[in-house]
Coordinates of C-alpha atoms in Angstrom, one line a residue:
X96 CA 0.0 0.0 0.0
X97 CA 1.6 3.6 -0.7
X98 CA 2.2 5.7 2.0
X99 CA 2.9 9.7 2.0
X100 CA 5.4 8.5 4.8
X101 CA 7.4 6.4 2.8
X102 CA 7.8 9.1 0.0
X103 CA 9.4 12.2 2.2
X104 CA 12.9 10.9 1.9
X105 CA 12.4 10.8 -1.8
X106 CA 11.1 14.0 -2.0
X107 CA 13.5 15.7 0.0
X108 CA 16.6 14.2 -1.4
X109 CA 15.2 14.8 -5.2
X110 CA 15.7 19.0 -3.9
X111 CA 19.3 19.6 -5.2
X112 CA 20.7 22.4 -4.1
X113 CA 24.3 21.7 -5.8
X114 CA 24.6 23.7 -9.3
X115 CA 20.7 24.8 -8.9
X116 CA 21.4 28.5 -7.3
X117 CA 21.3 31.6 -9.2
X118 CA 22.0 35.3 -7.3
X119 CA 18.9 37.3 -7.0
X120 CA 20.7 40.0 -9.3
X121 CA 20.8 37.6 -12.2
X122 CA 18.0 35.5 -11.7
X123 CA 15.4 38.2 -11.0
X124 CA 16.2 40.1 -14.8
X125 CA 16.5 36.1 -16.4
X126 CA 12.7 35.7 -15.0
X127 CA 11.5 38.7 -16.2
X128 CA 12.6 37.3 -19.7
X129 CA 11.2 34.4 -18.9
X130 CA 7.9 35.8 -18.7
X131 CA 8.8 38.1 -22.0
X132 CA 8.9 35.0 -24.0
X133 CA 5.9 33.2 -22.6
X134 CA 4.1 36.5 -24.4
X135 CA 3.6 38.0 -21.1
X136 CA 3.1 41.5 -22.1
X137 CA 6.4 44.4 -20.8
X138 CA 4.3 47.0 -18.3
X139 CA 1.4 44.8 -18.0
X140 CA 2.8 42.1 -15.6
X141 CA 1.9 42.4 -12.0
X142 CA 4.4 40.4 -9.9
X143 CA 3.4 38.8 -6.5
X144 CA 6.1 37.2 -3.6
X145 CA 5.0 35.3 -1.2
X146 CA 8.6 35.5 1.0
X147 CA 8.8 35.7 5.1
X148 CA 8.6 38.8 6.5
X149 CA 12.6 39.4 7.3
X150 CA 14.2 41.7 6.4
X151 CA 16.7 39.6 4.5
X152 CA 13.3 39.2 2.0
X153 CA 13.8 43.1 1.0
X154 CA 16.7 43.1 -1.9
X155 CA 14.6 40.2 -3.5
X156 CA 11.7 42.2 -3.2
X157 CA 13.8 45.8 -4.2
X158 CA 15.2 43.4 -7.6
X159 CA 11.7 42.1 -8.6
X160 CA 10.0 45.9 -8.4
X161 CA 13.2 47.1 -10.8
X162 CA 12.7 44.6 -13.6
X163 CA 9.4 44.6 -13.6
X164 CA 8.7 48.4 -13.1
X165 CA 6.5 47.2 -10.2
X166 CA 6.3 46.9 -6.5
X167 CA 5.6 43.1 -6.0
X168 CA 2.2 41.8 -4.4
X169 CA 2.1 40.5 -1.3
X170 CA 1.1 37.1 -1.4
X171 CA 2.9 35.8 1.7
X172 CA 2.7 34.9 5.0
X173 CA 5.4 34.3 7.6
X174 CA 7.9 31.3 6.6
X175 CA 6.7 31.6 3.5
X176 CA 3.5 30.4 3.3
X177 CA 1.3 31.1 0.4
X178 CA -1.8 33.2 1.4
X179 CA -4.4 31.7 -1.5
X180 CA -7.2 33.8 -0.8
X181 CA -5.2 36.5 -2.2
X182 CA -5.1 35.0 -5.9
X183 CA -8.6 36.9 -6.5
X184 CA -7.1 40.3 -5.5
X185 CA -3.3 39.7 -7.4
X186 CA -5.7 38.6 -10.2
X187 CA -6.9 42.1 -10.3
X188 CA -3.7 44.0 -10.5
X189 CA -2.6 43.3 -13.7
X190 CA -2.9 41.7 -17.4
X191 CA -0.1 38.9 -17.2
X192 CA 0.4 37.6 -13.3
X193 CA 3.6 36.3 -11.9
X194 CA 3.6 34.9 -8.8
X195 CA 7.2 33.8 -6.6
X196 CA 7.0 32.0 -3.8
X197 CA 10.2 31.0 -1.5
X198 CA 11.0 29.4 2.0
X199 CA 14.1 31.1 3.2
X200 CA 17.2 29.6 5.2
X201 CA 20.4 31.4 6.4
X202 CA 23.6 30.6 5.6
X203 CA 27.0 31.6 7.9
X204 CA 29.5 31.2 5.1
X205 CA 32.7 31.3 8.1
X206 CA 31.5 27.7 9.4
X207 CA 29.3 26.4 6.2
X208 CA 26.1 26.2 8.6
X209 CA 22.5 26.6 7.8
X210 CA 19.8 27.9 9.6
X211 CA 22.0 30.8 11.7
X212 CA 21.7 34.6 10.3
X213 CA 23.4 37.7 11.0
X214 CA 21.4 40.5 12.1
X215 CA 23.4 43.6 11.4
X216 CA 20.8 46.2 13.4
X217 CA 20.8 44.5 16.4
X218 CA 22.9 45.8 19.4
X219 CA 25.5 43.0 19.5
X220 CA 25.1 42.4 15.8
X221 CA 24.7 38.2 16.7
X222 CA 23.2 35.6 15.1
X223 CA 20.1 34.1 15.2
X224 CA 17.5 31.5 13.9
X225 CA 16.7 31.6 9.9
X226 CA 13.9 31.5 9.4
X227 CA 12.8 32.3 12.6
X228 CA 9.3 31.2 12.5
X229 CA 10.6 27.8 11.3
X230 CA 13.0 27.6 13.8
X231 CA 10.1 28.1 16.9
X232 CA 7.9 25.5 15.4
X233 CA 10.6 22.9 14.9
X234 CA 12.0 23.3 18.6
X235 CA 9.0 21.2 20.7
X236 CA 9.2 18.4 18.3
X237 CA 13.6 18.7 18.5
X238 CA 12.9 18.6 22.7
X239 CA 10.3 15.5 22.3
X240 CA 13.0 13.8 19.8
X241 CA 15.8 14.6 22.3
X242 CA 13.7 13.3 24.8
X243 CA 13.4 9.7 22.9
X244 CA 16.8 9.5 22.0
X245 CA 17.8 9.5 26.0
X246 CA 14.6 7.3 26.9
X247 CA 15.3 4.3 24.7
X248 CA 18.2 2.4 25.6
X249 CA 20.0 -0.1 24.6
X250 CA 20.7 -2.7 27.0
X251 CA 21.7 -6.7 27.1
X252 CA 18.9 -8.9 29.0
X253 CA 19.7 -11.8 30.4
X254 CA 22.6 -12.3 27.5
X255 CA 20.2 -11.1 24.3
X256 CA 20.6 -7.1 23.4
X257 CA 17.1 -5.4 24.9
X258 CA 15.6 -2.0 24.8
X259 CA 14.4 0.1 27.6
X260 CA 11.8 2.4 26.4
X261 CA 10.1 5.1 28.7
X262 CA 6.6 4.7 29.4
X263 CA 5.2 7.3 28.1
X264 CA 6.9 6.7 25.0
X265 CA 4.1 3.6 24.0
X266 CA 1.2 5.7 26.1
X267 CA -1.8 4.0 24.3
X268 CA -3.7 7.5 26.2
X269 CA -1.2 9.8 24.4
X270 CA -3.1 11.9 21.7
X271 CA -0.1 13.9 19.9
X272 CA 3.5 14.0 20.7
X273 CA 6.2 11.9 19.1
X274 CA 5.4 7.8 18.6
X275 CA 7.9 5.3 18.2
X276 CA 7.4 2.9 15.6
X277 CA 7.5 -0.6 17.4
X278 CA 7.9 -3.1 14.7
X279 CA 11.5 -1.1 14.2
X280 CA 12.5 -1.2 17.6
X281 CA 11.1 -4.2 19.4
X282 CA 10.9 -8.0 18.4
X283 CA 6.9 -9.3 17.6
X284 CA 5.6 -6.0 17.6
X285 CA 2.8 -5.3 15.1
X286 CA 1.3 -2.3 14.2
X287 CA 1.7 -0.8 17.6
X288 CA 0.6 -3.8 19.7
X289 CA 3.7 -5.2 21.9
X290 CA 4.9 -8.0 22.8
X291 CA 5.1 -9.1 26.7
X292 CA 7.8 -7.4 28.4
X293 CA 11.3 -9.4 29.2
X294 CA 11.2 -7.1 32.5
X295 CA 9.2 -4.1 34.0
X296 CA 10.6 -1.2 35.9
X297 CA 8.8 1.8 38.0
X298 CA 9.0 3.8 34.7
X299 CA 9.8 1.6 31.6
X300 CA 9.8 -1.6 30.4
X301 CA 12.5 -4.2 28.7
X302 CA 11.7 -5.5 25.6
X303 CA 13.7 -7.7 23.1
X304 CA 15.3 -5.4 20.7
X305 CA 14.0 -6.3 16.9
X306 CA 16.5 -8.4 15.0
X307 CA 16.3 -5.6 12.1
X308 CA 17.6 -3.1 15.2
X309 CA 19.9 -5.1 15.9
X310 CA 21.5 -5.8 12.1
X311 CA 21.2 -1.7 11.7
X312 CA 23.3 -1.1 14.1
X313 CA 25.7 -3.9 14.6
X314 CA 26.4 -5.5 18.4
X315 CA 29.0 -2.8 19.1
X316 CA 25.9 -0.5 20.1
X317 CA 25.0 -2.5 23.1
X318 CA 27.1 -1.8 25.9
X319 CA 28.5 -4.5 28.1
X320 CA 27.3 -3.5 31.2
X321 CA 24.7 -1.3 32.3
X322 CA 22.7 0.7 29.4
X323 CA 22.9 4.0 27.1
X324 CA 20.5 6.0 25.1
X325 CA 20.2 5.0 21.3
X326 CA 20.9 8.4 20.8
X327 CA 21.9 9.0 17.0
X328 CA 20.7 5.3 16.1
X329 CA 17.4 6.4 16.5
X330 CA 16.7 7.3 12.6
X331 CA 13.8 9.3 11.3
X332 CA 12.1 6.0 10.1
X333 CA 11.7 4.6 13.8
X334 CA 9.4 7.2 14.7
X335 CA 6.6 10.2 13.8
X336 CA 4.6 13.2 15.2
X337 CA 0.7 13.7 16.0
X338 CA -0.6 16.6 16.4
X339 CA -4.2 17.6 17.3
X340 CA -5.6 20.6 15.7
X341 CA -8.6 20.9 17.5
X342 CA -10.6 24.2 16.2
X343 CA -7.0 25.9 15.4
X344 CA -7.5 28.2 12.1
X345 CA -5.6 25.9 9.3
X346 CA -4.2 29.3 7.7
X347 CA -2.4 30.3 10.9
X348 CA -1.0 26.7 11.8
X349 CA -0.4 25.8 7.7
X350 CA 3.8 26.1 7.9
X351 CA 3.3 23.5 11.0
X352 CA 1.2 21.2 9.2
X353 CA 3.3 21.4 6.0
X354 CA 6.3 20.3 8.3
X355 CA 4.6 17.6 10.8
X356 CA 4.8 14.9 8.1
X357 CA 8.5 15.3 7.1
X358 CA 9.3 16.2 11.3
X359 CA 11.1 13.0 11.8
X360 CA 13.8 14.0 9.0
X361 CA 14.1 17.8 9.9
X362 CA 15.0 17.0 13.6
X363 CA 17.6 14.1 12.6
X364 CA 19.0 16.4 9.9
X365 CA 22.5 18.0 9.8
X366 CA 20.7 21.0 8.8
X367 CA 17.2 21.2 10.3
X368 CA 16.3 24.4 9.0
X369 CA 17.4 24.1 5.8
X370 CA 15.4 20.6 5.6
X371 CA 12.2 22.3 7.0
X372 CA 12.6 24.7 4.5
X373 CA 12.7 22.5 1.4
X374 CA 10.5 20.3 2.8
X375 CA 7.6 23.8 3.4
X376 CA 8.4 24.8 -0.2
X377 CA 7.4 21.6 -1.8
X378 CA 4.0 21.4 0.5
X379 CA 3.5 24.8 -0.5
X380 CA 4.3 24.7 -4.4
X381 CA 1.7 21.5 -4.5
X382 CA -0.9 23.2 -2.3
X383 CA -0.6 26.8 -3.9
X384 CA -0.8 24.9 -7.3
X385 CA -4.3 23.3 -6.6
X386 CA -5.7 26.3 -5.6
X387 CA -4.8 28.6 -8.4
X388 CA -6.5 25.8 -10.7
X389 CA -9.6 26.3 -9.1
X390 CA -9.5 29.9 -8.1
X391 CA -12.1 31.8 -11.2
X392 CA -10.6 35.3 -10.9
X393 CA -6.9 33.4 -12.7
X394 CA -9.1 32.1 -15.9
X395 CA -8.1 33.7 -19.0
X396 CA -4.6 35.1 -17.7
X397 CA -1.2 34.5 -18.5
X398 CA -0.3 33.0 -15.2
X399 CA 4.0 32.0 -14.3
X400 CA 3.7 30.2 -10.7
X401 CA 7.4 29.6 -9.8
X402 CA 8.4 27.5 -6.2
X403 CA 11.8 27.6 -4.7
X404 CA 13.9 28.8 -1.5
X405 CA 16.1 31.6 -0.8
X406 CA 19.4 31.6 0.8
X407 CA 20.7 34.2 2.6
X408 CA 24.0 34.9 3.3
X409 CA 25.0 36.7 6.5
X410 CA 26.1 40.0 5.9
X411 CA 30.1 41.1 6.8
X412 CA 30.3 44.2 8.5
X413 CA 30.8 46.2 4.8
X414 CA 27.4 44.5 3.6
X415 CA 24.6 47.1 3.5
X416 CA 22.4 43.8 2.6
X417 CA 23.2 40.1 2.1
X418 CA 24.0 38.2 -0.7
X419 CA 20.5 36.4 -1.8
X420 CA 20.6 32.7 -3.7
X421 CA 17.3 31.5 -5.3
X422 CA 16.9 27.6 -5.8
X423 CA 14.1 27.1 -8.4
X424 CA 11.9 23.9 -7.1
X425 CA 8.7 23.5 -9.3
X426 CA 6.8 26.2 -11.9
X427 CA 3.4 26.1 -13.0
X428 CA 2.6 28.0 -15.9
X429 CA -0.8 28.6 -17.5
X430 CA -1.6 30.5 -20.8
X431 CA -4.6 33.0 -21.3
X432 CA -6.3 30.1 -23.5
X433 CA -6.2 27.5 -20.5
X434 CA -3.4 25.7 -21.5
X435 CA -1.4 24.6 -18.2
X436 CA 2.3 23.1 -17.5
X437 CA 4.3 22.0 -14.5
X438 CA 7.9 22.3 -14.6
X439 CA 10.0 20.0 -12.5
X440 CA 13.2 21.7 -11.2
X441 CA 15.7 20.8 -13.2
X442 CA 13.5 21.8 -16.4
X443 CA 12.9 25.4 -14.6
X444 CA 16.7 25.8 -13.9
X445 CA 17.3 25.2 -17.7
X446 CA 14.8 27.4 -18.9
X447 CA 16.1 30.1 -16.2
X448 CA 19.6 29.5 -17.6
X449 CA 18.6 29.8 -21.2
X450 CA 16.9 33.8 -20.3
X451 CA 19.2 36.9 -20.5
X452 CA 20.5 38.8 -17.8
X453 CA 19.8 42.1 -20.2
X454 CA 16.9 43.7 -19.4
X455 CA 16.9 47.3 -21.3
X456 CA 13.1 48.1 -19.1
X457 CA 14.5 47.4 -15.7
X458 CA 14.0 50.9 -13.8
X459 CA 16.5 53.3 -12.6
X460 CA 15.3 52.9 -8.5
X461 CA 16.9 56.2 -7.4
X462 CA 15.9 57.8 -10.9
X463 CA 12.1 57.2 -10.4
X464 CA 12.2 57.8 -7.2
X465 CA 14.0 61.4 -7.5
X466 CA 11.4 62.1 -10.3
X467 CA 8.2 61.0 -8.3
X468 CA 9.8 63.6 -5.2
X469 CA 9.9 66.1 -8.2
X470 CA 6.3 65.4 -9.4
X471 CA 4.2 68.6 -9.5
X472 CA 2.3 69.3 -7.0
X473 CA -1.3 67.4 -6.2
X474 CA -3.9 68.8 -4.0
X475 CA -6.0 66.4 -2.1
X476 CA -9.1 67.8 -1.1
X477 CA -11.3 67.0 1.4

């Protein structure tokens, strides 16, 4: 039987990151001429982002309103999440519609780390959690993982290698938190139903550790005497998250629900942040995609939907911003006569790559803006 489950670590390893990232300076003029030869019409396309609200978003933002001689929609929602009943209202802005939605990561170049940023106006001028809001929902699920990895342990019983596993742990009360998966850890379990305990304790119990647990990791991970946490060994296939929703509004908890199914791999990742962040821009390229199908007001446009995540680059001390990298995911494009396409991401990077970096329309910022502070004079009356 297929399982969503047993197609996360397909989907995240299929984002490649390796030759797939383009500076904001050149990729933001190569999608405009993108667009230009999809007959989008040059004045007439109304760009939308839906980006996080940091202020590392702004030079992406600043790039897209000077090649497309407008200041971007606002599609977005913090972590960047993809605020669909706003396709109506975009709709309404202009002829042609382009619509760029990214997840966004940090990036400390000094140590090659993800997920820290540095924040230039703060007092100390330290780092801090990229995306933020990502960060915040990943850290319970991080403390309930932590939490499993000391409260199993590996132990030998009576000569055969055991594991110790909290009680709480297999609570069959326990509504949402993080479950082990039984069959992976202990020998005869199915489907969540144990086996009789080798031994119980005040807390736990001491089960016969499952002879696949025991091939993974080799009898070198039992300790002699005594016992230790399976720390590390516990993989993102021994275990998931539950959550209850309850009457929670779906658009205000949508980042957390696009990241509770792929939870077990962002908390065992090198790079948790960067993980989540891949793994929200796929959940939202699919879910923004289905709506835009069915949303009326985008019939008979020129539509360019394009999915991907940001990287930013902390900012030296010289940096008045920091250097931006796009990762193109997914596109969906749709043509004024109802013809539709999806675009995987290595097709999008090569149709990116194919596009000019010219783009003789692009505004002058300071220009435009000197003119519009010389504009004559207008009188609003009352």
């Amino acid at each position: 039987m297929f399982s969503i489950r047993s197609s996360i670590p397909s989907a995240l390893q299929s984002f490649r990151l390796e030759d797939r990232m383009l500076c904001y300076n050149n990729f933001v003029p190569k999608l405009y001429n993108w667009c230009l030869s999809l007959g989008f019409t040059p004045g007439k396309i109304m760009p939308s982002r839906a980006f996080c609200s940091d202020e590392s978003q702004g030079v992406p933002i600043i790039l897209i309103a000077k090649h497309f001689a407008a200041f971007p929609f606002n599609h977005g929602r913090a972590g960047g999440i993809v605020s669909t009943d706003r396709h109506a209202p975009h709709a309404e802005h202009g002829k042609d519609l382009l619509l760029l939605q990214a997840s966004h990561v940090g990036y400390d170049a000094k140590y090659a780390t993800f997920g820290q940023y540095r924040r230039l106006h703060t007092a100390a001028q330290g780092y801090s959690g990229s995306c933020g809001k990502i960060e915040h929902i990943i850290a319970p699920y991080k403390a309930q993982f932590d939490y499993a990895c000391e409260n199993i342990r590996l132990l030998h019983y009576e000569g055969r290698p055991a594991v110790l596993i909290d009680n709480h742990l297999l609570s069959r009360t326990l509504k949402q938190g993080l479950f082990p998966i039984a069959d992976n850890l202990i020998q005869d379990a199915v489907n969540r139903i144990l086996p009789r305990p080798l031994a119980a304790r005040s807390t736990c119990n001491i089960y016969a550790a499952a002879n696949t647990l025991i091939a993974r990791l080799g009898d070198a991970a039992w300790p002699r005497e005594g016992s230790s946490p399976i720390g590390k060994h516990l993989s993102a296939e021994d275990f998931y998250f539950r959550r209850e929703w309850g009457d929670a509004d779906q658009e205000l908890t949508q980042l957390e629900r696009n990241l509770i199914a792929p939870m077990p791999w962002i908390v065992t990742s090198k790079h948790p942040l960067l993980t989540a962040a891949c793994a929200n821009t796929q959940a939202e390229f699919d879910r923004t995609c289905r709506s835009l199908v069915q949303e009326p007001a985008m019939r008979d446009k020129n539509l360019l939907f394009v999915s991907g995540l940001n990287i930013d680059i902390s900012p030296e001390n010289s940096d008045d911003f920091p250097l931006t990298k796009f990762v193109p995911w997914a596109a969906y494009l749709q043509y004024a006569d109802g013809k539709t396409e999806i675009l995987e991401q290595d097709e999008v990077f090569d149709r990116l790559c194919a596009q000019s970096t010219t783009n003789p329309s692009q505004l002058n910022l300071e220009q435009s803006i000197e003119t519009f502070a010389k504009h004559r004079e207008v009188t609003v009356q009352l």
